[in-house]
Short mmCIF file of N, CA and C in Angstrom, two decimals:
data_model
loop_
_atom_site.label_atom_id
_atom_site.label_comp_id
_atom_site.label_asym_id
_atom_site.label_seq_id
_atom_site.Cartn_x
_atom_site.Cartn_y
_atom_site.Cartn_z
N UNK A 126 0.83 -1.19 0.00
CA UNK A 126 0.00 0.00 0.00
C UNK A 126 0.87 1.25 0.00
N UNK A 127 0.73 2.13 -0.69
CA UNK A 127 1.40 3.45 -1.06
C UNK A 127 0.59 4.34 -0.35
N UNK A 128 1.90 5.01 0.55
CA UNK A 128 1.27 6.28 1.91
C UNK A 128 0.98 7.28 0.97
N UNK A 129 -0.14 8.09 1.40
CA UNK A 129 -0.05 9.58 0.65
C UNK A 129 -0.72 10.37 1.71
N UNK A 130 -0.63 11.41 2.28
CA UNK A 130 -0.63 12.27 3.60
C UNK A 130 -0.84 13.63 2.80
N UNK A 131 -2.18 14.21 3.01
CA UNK A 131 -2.63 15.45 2.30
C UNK A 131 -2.67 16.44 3.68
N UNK A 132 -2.52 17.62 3.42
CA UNK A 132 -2.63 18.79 4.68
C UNK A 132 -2.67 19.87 3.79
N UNK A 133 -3.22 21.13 4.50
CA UNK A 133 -3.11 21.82 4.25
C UNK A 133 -4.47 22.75 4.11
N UNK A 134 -5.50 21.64 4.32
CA UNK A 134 -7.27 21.96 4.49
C UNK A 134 -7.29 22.93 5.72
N UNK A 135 -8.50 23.79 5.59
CA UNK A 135 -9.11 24.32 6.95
C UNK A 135 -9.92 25.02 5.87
N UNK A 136 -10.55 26.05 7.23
CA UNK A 136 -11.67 27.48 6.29
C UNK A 136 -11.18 28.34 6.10
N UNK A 137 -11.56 28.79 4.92
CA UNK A 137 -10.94 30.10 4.50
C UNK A 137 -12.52 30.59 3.65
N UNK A 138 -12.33 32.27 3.53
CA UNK A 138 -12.99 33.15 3.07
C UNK A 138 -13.53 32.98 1.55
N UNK A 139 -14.56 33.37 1.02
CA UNK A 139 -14.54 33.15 -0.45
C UNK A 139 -13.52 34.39 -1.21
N UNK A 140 -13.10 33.80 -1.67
CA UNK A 140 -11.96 34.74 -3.11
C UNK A 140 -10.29 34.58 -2.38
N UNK A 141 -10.55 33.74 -1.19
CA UNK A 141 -9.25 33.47 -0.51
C UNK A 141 -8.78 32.43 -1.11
N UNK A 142 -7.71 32.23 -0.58
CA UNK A 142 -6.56 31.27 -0.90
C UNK A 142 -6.01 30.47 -0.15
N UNK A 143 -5.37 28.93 -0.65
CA UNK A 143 -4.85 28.11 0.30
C UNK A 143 -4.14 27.07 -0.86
N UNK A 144 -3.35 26.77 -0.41
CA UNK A 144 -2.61 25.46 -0.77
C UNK A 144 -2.33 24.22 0.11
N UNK A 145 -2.84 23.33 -1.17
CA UNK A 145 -2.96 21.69 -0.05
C UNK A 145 -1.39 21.42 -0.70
N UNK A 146 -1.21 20.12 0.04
CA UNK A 146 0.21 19.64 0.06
C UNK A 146 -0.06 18.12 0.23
N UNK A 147 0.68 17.21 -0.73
CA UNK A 147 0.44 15.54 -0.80
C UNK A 147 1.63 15.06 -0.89
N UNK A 148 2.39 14.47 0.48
CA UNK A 148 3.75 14.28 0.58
C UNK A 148 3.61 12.58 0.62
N UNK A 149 4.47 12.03 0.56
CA UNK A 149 4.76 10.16 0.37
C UNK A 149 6.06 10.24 0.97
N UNK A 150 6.05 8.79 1.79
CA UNK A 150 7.38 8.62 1.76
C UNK A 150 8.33 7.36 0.75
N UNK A 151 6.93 7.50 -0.39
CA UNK A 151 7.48 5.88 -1.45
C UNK A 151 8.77 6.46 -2.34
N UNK A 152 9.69 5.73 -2.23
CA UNK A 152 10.97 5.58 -3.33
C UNK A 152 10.36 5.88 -4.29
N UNK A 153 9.69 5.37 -4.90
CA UNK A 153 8.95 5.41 -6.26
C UNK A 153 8.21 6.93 -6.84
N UNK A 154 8.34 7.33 -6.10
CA UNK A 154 7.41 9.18 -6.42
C UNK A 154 7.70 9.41 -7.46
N UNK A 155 9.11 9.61 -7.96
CA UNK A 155 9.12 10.01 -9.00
C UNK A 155 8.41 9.84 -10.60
N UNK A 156 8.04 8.25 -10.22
CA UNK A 156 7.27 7.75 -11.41
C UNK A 156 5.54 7.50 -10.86
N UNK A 157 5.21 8.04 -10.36
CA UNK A 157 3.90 8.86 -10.12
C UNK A 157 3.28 9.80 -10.53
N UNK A 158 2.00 9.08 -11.55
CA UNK A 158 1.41 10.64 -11.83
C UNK A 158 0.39 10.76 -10.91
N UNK A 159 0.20 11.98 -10.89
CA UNK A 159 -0.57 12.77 -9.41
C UNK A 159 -2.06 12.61 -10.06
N UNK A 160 -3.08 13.15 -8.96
CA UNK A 160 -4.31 13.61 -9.56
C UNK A 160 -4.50 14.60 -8.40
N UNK A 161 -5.38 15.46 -7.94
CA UNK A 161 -6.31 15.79 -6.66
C UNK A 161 -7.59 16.09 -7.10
N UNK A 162 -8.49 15.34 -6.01
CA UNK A 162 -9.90 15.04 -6.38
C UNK A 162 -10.62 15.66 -5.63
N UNK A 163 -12.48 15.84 -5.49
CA UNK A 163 -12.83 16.60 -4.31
C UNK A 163 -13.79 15.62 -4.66
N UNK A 164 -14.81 15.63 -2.96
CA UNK A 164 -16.25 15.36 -3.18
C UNK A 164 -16.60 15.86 -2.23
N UNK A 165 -17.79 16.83 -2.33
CA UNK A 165 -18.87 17.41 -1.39
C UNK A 165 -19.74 16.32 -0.95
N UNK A 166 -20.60 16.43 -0.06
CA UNK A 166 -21.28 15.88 1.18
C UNK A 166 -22.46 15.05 -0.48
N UNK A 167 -22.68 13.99 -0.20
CA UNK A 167 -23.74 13.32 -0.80
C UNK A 167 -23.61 13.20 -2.83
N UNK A 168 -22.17 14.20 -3.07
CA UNK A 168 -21.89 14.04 -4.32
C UNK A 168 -20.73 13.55 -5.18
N UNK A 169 -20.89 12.88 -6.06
CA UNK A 169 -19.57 11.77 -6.73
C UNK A 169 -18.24 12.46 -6.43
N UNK A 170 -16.56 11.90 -6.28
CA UNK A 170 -15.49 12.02 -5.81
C UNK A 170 -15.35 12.25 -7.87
N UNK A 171 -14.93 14.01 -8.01
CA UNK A 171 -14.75 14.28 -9.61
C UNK A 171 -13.23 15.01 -9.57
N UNK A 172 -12.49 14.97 -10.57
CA UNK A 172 -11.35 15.56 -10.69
C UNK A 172 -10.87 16.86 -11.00
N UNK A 173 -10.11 17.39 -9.86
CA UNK A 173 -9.76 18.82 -9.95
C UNK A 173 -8.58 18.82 -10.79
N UNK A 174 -7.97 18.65 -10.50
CA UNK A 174 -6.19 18.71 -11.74
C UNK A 174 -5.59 17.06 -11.26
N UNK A 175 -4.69 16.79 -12.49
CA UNK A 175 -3.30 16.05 -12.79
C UNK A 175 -2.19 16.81 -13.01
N UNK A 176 -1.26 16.16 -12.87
CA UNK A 176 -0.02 16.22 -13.28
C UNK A 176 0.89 14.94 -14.02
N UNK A 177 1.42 14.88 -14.55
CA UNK A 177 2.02 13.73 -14.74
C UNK A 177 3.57 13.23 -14.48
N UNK A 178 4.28 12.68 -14.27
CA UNK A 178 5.64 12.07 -13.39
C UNK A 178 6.37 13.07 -13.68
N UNK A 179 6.66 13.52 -14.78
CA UNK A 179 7.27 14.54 -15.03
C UNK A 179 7.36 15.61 -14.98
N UNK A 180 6.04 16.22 -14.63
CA UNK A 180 5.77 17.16 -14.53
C UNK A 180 5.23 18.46 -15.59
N UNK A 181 5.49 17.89 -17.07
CA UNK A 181 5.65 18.52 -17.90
C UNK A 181 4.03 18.57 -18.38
N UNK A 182 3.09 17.43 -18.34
CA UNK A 182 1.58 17.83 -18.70
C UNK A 182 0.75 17.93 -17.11
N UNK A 183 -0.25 18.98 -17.67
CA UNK A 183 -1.11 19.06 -15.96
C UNK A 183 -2.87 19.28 -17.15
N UNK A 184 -3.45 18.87 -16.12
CA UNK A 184 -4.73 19.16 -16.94
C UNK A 184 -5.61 19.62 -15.60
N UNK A 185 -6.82 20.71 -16.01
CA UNK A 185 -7.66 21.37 -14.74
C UNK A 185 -9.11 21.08 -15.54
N UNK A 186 -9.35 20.75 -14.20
CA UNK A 186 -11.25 20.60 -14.79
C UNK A 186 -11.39 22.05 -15.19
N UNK A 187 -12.59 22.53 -16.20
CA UNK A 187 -13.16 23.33 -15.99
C UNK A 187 -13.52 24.55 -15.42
N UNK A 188 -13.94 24.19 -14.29
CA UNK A 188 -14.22 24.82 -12.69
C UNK A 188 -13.20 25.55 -12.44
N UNK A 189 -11.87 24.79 -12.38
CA UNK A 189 -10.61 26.02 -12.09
C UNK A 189 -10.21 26.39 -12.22
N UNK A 190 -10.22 26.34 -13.63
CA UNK A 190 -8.86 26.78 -14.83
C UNK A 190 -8.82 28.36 -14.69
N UNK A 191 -7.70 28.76 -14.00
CA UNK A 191 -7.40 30.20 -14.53
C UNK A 191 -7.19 30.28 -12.72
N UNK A 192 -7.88 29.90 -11.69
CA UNK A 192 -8.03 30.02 -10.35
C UNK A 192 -6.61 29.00 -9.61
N UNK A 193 -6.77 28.11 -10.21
CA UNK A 193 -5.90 26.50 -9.27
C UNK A 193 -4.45 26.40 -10.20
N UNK A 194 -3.34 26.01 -9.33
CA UNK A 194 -2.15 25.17 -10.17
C UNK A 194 -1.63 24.09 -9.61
N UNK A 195 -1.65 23.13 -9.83
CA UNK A 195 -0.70 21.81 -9.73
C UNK A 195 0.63 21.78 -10.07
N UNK A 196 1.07 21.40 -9.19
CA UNK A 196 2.78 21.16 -9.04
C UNK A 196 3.51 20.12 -8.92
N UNK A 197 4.35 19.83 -8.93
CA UNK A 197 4.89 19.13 -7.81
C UNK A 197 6.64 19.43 -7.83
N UNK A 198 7.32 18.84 -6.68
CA UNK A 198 8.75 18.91 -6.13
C UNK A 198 8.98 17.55 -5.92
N UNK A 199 10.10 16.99 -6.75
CA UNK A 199 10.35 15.35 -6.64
C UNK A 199 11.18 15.60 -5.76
N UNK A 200 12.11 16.31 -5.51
CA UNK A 200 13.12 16.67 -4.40
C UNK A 200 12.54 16.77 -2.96
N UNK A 201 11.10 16.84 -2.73
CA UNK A 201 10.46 16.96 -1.61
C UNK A 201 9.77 15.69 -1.30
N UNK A 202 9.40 14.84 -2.60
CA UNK A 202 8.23 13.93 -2.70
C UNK A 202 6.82 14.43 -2.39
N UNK A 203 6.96 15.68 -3.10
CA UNK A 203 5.40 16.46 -2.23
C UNK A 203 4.42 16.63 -3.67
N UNK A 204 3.82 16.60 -3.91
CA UNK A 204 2.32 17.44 -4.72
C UNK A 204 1.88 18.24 -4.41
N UNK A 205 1.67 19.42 -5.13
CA UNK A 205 0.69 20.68 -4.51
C UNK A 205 -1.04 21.05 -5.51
N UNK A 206 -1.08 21.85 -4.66
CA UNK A 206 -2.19 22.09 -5.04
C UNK A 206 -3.24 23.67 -4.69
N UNK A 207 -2.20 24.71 -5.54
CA UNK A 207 -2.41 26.03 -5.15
C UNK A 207 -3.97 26.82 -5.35
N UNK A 208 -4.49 26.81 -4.48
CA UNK A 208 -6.22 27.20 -4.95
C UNK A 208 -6.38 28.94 -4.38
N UNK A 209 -6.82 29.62 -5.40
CA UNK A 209 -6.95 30.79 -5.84
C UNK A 209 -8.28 30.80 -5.77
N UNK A 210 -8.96 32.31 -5.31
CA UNK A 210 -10.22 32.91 -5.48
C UNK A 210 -11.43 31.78 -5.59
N UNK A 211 -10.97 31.32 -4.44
CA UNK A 211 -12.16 30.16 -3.73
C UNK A 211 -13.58 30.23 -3.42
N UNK A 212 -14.37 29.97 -4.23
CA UNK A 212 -15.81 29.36 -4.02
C UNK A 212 -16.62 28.71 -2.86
N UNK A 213 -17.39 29.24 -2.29
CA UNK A 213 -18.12 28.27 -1.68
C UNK A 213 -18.65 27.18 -1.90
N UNK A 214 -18.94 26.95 -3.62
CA UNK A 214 -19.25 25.50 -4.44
C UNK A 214 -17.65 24.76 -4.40
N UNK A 215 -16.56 24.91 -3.83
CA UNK A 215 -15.44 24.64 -3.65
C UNK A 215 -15.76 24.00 -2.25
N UNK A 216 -16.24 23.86 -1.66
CA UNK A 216 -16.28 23.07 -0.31
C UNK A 216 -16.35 21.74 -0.56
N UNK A 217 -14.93 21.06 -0.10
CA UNK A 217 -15.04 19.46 0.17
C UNK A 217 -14.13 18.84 0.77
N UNK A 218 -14.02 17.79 0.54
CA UNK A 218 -12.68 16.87 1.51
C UNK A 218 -12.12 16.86 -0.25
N UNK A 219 -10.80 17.09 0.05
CA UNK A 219 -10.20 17.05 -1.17
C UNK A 219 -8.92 16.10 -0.57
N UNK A 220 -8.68 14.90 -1.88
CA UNK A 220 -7.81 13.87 -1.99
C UNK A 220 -6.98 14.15 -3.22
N UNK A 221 -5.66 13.39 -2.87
CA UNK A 221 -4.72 13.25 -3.62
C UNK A 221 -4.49 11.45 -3.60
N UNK A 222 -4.20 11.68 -4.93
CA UNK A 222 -4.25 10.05 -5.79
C UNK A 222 -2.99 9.98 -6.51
N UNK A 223 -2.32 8.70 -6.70
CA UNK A 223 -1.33 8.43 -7.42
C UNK A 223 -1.62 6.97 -8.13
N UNK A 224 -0.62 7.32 -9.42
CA UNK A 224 -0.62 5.30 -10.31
C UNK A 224 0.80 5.87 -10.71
N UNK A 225 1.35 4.79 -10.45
CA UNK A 225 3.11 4.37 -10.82
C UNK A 225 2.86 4.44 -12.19
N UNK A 226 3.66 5.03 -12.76
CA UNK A 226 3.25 4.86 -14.77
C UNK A 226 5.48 5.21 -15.47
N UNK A 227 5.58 4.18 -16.02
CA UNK A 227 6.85 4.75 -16.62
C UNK A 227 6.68 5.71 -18.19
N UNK A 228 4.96 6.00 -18.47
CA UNK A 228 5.50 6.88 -19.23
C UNK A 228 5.10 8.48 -18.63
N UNK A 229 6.47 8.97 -18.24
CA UNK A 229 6.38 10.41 -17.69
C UNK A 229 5.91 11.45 -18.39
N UNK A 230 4.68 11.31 -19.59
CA UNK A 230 4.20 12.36 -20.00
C UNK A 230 2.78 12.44 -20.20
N UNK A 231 2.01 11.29 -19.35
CA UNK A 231 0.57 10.87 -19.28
C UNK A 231 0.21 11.58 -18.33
N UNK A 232 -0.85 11.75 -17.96
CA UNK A 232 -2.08 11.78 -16.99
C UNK A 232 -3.09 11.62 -16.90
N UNK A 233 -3.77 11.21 -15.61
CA UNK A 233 -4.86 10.52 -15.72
C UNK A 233 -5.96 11.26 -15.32
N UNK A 234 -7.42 11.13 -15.62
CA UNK A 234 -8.51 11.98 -15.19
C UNK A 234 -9.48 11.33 -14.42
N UNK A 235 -9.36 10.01 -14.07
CA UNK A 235 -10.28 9.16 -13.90
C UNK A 235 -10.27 8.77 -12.46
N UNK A 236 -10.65 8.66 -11.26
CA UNK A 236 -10.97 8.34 -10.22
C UNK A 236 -10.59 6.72 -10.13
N UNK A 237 -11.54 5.92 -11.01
CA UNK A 237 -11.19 4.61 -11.25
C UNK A 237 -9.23 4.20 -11.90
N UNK A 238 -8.69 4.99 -12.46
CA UNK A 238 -7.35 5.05 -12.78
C UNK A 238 -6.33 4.96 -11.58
N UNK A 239 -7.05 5.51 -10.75
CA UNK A 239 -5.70 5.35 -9.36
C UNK A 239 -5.84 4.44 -8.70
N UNK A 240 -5.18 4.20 -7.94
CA UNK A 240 -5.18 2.67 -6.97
C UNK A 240 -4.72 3.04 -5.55
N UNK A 241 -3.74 4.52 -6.00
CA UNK A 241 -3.48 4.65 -4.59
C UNK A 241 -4.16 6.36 -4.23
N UNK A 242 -4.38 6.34 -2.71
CA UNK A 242 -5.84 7.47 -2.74
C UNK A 242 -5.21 8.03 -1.30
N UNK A 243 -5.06 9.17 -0.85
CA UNK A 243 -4.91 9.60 0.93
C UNK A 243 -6.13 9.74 1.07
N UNK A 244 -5.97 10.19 2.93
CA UNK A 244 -7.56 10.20 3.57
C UNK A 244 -8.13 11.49 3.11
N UNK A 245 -7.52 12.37 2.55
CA UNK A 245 -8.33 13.40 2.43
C UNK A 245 -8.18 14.58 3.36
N UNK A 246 -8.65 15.80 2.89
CA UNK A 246 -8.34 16.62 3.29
C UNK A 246 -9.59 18.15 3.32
N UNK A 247 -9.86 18.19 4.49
CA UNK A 247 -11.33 19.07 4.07
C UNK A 247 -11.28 20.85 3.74
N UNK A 248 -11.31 21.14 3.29
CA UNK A 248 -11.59 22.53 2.68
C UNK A 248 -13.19 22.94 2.87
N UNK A 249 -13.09 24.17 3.69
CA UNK A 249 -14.02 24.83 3.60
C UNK A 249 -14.32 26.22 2.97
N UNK A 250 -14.99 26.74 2.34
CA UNK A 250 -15.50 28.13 1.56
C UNK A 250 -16.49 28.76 2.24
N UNK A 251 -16.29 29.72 3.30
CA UNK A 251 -17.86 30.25 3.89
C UNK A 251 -18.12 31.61 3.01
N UNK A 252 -19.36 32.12 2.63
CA UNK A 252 -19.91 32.84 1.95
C UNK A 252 -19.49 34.26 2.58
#
């Protein structure tokens, strides 16, 4: 089983800002492509951004594009996840996901694609 340890949740203001953080302590990070996911109270677990091992492709739902950036630091073994001008439809437990992949220029969008998942991390948006 592959650790993944998300922080960086609490409440913050709408149009505020916060960055989550998804650190591992697996050898293997480097050939990890990332995802971070959210799900609100009673609604499906859907995808906020990827990244891929390399770092070089990232993809953003919709919803954030222009607001959120995905990162990561292989030198840290960390993932980020910089969220900009925050929504109250932004409220959830937000997870970070990984799949070991040797080709470092994929990423994945799919919930069902990962295998490995942290507990999550809750974000709140008050109006």
């Amino acid at each position: 089983q592959v650790q993944l340890v998300e922080s960086g949740g609490g409440l913050v203001q709408a149009g505020g800002s916060l960055r989550l953080s998804c650190a591992t302590p697996e050898r293997t990070y480097r050939r990890y492509a990332m995802g971070w996911f959210r799900q609100a109270p009673g609604k499906e677990r859907d995808i906020v951004a990827a990244i891929s091992s390399s770092g070089v492709n990232t993809y953003y739902t919709d919803s954030v594009k222009g607001r959120f950036t995905i990162s990561r630091d292989n030198a840290k073994n960390t993932v980020y996840l910089q969220m900009g001008s925050l929504k109250p439809e932004g409220t959830a437990v937000y997870y970070c996901a990984a799949r070991e992949t040797v080709q470092s220029i994929i990423i994945f969008r799919g919930r069902h694609e990962y295998p490995y998942w942290g507990q999550g991390t809750q974000v709140t948006v008050s109006s």
